[in-house]
Coordinates of C-alpha atoms and ligand atoms in Angstrom, one line a residue:
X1 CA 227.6 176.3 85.4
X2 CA 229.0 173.9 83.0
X3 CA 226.6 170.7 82.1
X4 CA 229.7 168.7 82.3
X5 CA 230.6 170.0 86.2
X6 CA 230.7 167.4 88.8
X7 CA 227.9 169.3 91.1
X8 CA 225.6 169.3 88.2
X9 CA 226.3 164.9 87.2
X10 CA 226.1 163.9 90.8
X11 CA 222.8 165.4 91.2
X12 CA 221.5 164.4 88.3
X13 CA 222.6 160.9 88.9
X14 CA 220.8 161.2 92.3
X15 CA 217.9 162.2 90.5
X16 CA 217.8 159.4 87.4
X17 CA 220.0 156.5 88.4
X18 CA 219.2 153.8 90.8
X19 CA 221.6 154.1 93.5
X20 CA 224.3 151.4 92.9
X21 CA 228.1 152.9 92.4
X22 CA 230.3 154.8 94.7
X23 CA 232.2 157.4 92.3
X24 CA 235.7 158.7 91.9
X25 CA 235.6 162.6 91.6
X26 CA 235.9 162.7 88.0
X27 CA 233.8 163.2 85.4
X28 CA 236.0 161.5 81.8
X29 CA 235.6 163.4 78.9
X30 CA 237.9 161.5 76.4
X31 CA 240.6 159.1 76.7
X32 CA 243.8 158.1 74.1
X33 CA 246.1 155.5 74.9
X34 CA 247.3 155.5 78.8
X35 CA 245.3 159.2 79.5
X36 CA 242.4 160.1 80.5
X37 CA 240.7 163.7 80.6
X38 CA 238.2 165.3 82.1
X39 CA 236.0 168.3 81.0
X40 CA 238.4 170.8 82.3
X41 CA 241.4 169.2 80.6
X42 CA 243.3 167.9 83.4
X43 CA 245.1 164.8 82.4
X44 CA 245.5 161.6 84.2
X45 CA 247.5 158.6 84.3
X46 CA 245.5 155.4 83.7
X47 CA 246.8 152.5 85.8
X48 CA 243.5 150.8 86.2
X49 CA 242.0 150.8 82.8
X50 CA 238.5 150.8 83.4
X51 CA 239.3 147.8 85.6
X52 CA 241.4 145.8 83.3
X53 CA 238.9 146.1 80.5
X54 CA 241.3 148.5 78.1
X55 CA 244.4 146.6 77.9
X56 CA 245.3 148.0 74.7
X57 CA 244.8 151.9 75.7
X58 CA 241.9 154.2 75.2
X59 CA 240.8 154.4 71.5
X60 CA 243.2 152.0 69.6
X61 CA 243.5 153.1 66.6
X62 CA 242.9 149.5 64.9
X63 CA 240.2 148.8 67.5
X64 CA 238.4 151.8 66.5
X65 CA 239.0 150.9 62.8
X66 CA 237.7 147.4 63.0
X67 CA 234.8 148.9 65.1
X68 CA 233.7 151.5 62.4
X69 CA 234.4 148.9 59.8
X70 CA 232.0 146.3 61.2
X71 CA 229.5 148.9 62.2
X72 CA 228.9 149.5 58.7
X73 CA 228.8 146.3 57.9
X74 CA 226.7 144.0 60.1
X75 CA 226.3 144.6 64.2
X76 CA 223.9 142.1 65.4
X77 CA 221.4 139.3 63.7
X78 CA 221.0 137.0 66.9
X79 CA 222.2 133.1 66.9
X80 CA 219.7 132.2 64.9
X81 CA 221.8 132.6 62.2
X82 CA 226.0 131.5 61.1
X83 CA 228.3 134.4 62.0
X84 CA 232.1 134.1 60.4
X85 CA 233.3 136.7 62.5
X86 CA 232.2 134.5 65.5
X87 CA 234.1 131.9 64.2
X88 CA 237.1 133.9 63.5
X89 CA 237.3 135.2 67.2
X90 CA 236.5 131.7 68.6
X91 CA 239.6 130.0 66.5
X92 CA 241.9 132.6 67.6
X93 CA 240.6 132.4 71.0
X94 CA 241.3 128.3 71.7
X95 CA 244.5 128.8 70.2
X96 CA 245.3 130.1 73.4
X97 CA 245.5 127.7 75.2
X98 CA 244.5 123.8 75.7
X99 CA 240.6 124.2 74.8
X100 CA 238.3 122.7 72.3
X101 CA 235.2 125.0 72.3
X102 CA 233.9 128.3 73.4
X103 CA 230.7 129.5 74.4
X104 CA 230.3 133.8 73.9
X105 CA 227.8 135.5 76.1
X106 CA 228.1 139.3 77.0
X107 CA 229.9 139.8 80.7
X108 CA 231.9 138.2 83.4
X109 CA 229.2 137.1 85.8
X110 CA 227.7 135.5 82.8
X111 CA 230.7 133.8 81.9
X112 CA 230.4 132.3 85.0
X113 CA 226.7 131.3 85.2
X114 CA 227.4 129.3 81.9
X115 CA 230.6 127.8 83.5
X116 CA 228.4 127.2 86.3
X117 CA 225.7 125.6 84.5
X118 CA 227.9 123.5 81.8
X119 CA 229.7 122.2 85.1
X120 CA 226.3 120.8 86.6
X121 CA 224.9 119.6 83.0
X122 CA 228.0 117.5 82.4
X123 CA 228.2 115.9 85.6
X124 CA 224.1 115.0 85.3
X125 CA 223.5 114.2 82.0
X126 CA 226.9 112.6 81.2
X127 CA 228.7 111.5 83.9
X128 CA 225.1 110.8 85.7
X129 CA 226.2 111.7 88.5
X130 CA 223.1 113.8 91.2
X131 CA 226.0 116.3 91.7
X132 CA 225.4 120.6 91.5
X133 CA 228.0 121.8 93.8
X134 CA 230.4 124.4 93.1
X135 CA 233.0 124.5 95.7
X136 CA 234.9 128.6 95.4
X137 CA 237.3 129.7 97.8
X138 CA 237.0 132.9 100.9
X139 CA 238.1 136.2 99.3
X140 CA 237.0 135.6 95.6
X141 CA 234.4 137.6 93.3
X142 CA 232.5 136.2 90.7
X143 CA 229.8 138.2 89.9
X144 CA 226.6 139.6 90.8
X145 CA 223.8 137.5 89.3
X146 CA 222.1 135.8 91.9
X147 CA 224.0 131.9 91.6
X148 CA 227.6 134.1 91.1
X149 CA 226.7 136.5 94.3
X150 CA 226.3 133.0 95.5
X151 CA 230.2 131.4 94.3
X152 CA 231.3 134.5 95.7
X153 CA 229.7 133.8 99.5
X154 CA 230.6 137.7 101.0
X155 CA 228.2 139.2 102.7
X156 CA 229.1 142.6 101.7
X157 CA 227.6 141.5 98.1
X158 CA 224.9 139.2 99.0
X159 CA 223.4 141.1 101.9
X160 CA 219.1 141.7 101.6
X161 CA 219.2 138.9 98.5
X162 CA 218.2 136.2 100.2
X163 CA 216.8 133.0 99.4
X164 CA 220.3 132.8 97.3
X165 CA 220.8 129.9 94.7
X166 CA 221.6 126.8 96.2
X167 CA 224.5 124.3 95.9
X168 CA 227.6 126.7 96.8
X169 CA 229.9 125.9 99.4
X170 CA 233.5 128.0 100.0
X171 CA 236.4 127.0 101.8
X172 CA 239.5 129.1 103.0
X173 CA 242.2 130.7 100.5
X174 CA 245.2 128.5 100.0
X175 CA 243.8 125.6 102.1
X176 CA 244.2 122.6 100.5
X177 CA 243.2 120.0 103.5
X178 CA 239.7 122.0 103.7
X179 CA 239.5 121.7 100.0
X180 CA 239.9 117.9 100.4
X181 CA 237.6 117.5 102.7
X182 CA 234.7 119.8 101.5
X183 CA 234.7 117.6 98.0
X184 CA 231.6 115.1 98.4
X185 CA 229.6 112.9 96.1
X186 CA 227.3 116.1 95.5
X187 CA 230.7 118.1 94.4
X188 CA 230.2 119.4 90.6
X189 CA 233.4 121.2 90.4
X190 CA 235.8 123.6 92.1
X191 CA 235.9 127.0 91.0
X192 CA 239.2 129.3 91.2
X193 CA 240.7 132.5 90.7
X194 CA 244.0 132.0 89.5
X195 CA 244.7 135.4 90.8
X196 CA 241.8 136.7 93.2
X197 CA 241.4 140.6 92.0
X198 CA 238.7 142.4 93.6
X199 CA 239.8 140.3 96.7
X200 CA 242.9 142.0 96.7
X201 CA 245.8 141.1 94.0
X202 CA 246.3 137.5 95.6
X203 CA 248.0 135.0 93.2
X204 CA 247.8 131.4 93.9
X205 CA 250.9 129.8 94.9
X206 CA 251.9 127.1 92.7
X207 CA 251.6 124.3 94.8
X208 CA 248.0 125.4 95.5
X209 CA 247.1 126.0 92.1
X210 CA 248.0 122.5 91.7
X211 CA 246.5 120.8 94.5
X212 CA 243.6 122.3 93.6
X213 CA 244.3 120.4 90.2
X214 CA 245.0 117.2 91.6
X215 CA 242.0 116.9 93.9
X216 CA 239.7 118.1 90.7
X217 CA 241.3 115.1 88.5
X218 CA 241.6 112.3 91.9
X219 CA 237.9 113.0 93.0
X220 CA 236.2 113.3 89.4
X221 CA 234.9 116.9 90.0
X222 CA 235.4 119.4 87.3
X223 CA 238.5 122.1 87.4
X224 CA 236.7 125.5 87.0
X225 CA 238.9 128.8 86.5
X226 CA 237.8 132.1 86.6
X227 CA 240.1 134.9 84.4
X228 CA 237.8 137.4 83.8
X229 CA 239.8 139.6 85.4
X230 CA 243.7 138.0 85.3
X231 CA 242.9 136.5 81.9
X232 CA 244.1 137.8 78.2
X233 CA 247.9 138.1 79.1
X234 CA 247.7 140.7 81.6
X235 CA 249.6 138.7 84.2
X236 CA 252.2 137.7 81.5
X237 CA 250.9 134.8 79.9
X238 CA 247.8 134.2 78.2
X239 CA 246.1 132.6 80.9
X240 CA 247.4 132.5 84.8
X241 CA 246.7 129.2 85.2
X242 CA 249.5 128.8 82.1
X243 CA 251.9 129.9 84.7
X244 CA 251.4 126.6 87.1
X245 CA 251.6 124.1 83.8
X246 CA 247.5 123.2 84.9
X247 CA 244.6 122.1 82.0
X248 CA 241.8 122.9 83.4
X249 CA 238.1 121.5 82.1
X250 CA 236.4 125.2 82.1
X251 CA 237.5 128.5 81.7
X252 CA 235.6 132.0 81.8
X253 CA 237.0 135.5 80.9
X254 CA 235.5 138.6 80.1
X255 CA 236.8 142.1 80.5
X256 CA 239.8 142.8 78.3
X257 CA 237.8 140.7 75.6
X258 CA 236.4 142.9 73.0
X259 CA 238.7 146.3 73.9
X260 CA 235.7 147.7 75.6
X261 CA 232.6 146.6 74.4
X262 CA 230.7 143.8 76.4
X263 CA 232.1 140.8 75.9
X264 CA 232.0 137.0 77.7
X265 CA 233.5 133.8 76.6
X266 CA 233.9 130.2 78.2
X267 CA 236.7 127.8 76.7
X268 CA 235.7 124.2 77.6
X269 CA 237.7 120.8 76.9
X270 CA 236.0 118.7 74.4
X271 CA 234.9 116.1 77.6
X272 CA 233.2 119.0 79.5
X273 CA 231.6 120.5 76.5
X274 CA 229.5 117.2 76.2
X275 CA 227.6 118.6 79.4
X276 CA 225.9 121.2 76.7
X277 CA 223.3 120.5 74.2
X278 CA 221.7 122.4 71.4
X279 CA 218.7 124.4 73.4
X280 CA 221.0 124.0 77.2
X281 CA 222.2 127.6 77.2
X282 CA 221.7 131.1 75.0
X283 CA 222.6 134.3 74.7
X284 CA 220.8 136.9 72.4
X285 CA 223.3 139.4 72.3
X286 CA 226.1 136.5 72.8
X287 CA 229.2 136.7 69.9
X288 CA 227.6 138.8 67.6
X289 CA 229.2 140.6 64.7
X290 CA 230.2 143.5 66.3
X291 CA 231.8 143.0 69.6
X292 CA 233.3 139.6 67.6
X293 CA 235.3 141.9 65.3
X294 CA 236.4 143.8 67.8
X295 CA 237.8 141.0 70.4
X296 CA 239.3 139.2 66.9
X297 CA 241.1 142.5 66.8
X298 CA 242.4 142.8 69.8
X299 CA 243.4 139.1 70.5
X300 CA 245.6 140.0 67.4
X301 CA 247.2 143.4 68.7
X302 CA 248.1 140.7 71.8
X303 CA 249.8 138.4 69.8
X304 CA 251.3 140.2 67.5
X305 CA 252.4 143.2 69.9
X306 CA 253.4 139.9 72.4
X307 CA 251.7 142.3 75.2
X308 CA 251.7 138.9 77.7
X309 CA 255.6 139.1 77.4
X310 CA 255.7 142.9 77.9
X311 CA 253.3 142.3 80.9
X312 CA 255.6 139.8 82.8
X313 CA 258.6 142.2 82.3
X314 CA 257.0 145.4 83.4
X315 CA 255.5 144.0 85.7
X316 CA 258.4 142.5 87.5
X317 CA 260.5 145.4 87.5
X318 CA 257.2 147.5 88.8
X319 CA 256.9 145.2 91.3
X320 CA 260.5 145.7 92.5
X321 CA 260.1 149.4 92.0
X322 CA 257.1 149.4 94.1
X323 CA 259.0 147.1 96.6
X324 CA 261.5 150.2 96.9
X325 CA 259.1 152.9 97.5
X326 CA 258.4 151.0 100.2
X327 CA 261.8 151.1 101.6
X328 CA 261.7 154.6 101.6
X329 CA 258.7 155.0 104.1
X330 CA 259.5 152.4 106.3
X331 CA 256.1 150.7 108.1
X332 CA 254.1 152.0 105.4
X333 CA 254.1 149.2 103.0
X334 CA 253.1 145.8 104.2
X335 CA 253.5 143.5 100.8
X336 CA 253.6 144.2 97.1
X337 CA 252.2 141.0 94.8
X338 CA 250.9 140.7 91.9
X339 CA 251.7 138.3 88.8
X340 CA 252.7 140.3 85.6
X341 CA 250.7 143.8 85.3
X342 CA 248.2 142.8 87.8
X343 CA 249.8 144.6 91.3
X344 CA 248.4 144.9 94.6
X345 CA 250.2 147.2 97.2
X346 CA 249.2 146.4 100.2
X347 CA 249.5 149.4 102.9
X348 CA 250.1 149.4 106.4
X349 CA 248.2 153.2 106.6
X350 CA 245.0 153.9 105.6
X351 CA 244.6 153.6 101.8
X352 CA 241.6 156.3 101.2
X353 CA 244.1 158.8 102.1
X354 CA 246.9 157.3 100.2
X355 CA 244.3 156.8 97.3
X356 CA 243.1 160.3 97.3
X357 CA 246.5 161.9 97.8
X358 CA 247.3 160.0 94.1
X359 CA 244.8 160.7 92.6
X360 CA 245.4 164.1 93.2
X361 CA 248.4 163.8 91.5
X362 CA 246.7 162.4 88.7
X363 CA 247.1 158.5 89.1
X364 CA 244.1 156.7 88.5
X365 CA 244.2 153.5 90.3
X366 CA 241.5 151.4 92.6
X367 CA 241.6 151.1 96.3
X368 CA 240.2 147.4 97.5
X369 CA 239.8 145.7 100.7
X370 CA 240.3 149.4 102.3
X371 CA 244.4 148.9 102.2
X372 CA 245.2 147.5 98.7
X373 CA 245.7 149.6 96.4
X374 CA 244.7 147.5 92.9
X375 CA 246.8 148.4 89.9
X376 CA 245.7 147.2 86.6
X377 CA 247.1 149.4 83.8
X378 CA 247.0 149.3 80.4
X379 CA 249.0 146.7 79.2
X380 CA 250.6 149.0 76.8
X381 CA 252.2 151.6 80.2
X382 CA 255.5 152.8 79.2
X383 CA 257.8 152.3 82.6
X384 CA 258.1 156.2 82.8
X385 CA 254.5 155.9 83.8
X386 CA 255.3 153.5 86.4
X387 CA 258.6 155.0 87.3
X388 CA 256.3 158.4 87.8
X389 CA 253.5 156.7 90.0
X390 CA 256.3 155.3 92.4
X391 CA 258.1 158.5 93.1
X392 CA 254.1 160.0 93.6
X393 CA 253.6 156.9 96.2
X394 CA 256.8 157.8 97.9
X395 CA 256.1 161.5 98.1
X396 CA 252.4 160.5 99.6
X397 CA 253.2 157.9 101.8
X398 CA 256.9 160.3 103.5
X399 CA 253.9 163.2 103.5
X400 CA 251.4 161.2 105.3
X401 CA 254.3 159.8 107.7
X402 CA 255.5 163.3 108.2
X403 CA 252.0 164.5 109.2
X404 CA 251.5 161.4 111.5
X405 CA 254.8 163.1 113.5
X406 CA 256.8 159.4 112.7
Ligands
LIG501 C1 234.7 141.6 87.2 C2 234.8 140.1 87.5 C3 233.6 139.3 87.4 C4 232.3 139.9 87.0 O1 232.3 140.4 85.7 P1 231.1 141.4 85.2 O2 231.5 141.6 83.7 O3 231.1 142.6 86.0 O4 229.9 140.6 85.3 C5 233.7 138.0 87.6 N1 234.9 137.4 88.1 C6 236.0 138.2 88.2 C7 237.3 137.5 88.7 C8 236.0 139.6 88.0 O5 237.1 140.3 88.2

């Protein structure tokens, strides 16, 4: 039997790996563009780029280049030292959007911790104010370091961790009175998910995107956002919170970042970034040479490509396509959301089927929440791709209903 056969990876998996992941039923051999193969050669249909880290496609070809070409040149010399490319990648980066500096570490959860611990710094050492709390909101993911397992308060994440780091507090979704009155003198900042991902494709409205603004700037507590996930134009602008016309103090983002190599960044206003001081925070592997080159690259295959404008398009017209899929199996969609490429279908019959059933078909795409099924393609999807995976969905869910003897 082939090395490469599922039988043989799970077991050695089972045998070497600590157990931590739930796996699809494929084993990837290569990947170009929107496809993916496995060892047999079957090709699939990307629609969740290794969870909206490859926004540009498998293998770029000017990704790849600038890769190699920085490979040979200089990967990693810590931050003890200057690093251009570092710079290079960090101007490109605030240019973005409202921010004055940026702080590069290696993941989203440590995106976080940093936003985390710049939040508290600033408030104590120069606002002096005796304030640490970070106030998040029911149905979000943050990370899974110990403080972020913490901002992210479900129990599904957090359960045999305990004592957890304290000084987290989380109120309802969209609930601005609980919001108001969950803000005390011991309130360091509010941190949100413009667009909650993992907790199912749920997009702030725009009134409580900025309420959540307005208490931040009327009750002197710092306006945290998290875009690791909706960040880097995948929900058609740069940033989501762009959308709603907000400046927040802190941002983190992470995945699309470097095209596929590790990368973590926090923007931070010029105020906030007073909270830091030279020692407060590190990161060995943080901005170096390598993964630098590469997110310079692909924040200029963004621009230049104007990928957040293709987002909001496709995206629109997806979402409407999606909406009439639904149509044609009535009962068996209860919403489709999303903001730009970043789509949640929400069914009304259970997703592992429906999941299965597509992927069988050769749509890769992720199931969340048990009835969502989480769409984040590459940001490069021609519509034919999209166009394909609705008349898949329509076939599955008319199947399933058929079988159900609706
Ligand atoms: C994925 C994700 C994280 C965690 O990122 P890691 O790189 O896995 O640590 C944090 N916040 C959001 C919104 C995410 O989607």
């Amino acid at each position: 039997m082939a090395q490469t056969s599922l039988d043989h990876l799970r077991q050695e998996e089972e045998d070497l790996l600590l157990r931590t992941y739930g796996r699809y039923p494929i084993a990837v051999a290569r990947g170009k563009g929107t496809r993916l193969w496995d060892y047999a050669g079957r090709e699939y249909v990307d629609l969740l780029s290794g969870i909206a880290v490859i926004a540009l496609g498998h293998c770029h070809p000017e990704v790849t280049e600038a890769i190699a070409r920085q490979a040979g040149r200089l990967v990693h010399v810590s931050n003890l030292f200057y690093q251009q490319e570092q710079l290079v990648l960090a101007r490109a980066l605030l240019d973005t959007a409202h921010f004055g500096k940026v702080f590069f570490c290696n993941s989203g959860a440590e995106a976080n911790e940093a936003a985390i611990k710049l939040a508290r710094r600033y408030q104590q050492r120069v606002r002096m104010r005796d304030a640490y709390e970070i106030i998040t909101f029911e149905g979000a993911f943050h990370g899974r370091t110990l403080a972020t397992v913490a901002a992210t308060g479900q129990a599904r994440f957090s359960d045999g961790f305990s004592p957890l780091p304290e000084g987290f507090r989380q109120v309802p979704w969209g609930d601005l009175e609980a919001l108001e009155a969950a803000v005390s003198e011991k309130t360091a900042g509010i941190l949100l998910e413009i667009v909650q991902g993992e907790g199912g494709i749920r997009p702030a409205t725009p009134a409580f995107a900025a309420g959540v603004a307005d208490i931040c700037a009327r009750r002197g507590v710092l306006f945290l956002v998290d875009e690791v996930q909706c960040g880097l134009g995948r929900t058609g602008k740069w940033w989501a919170f762009q959308h709603f016309g907000l400046a927040p103090d802190i941002l983190s983002t992470a995945k699309a970042l470097a095209g596929g190599l590790p990368m973590g960044a926090v923007m931070s206003t010029d105020e906030a970034a007073a909270g830091f001081a030279a020692g407060s925070h590190a990161s060995t592997f943080g901005g170096g040479a390598l993964v630098s080159a590469a997110a310079a690259k692909v924040l200029e295959i963004i621009a230049r490509d104007r990928l957040p404008e293709r987002a909001a398009e496709l995206g629109a017209w997806a979402m409407d396509r999606f909406r009439a899929s639904g149509r044609a199996c009535p009962g068996c969609i209860r919403e489709v959301r999303g903001l730009g490429l970043m789509i949640g279908i929400e069914l009304a019959v259970p997703g592992k089927e429906v999941w299965s059933a597509l992927l069988e078909k050769g749509f890769i795409l992720n199931l969340t929440q048990d009835t969502i099924l989480r769409l984040l393609p590459p940001l490069t999807i021609e519509k034919a791709d999209l166009e394909a995976f609705a008349q898949a969905l329509e076939e599955v869910l008319t199947r399933h209903r058929q079988s159900k003897g609706h």
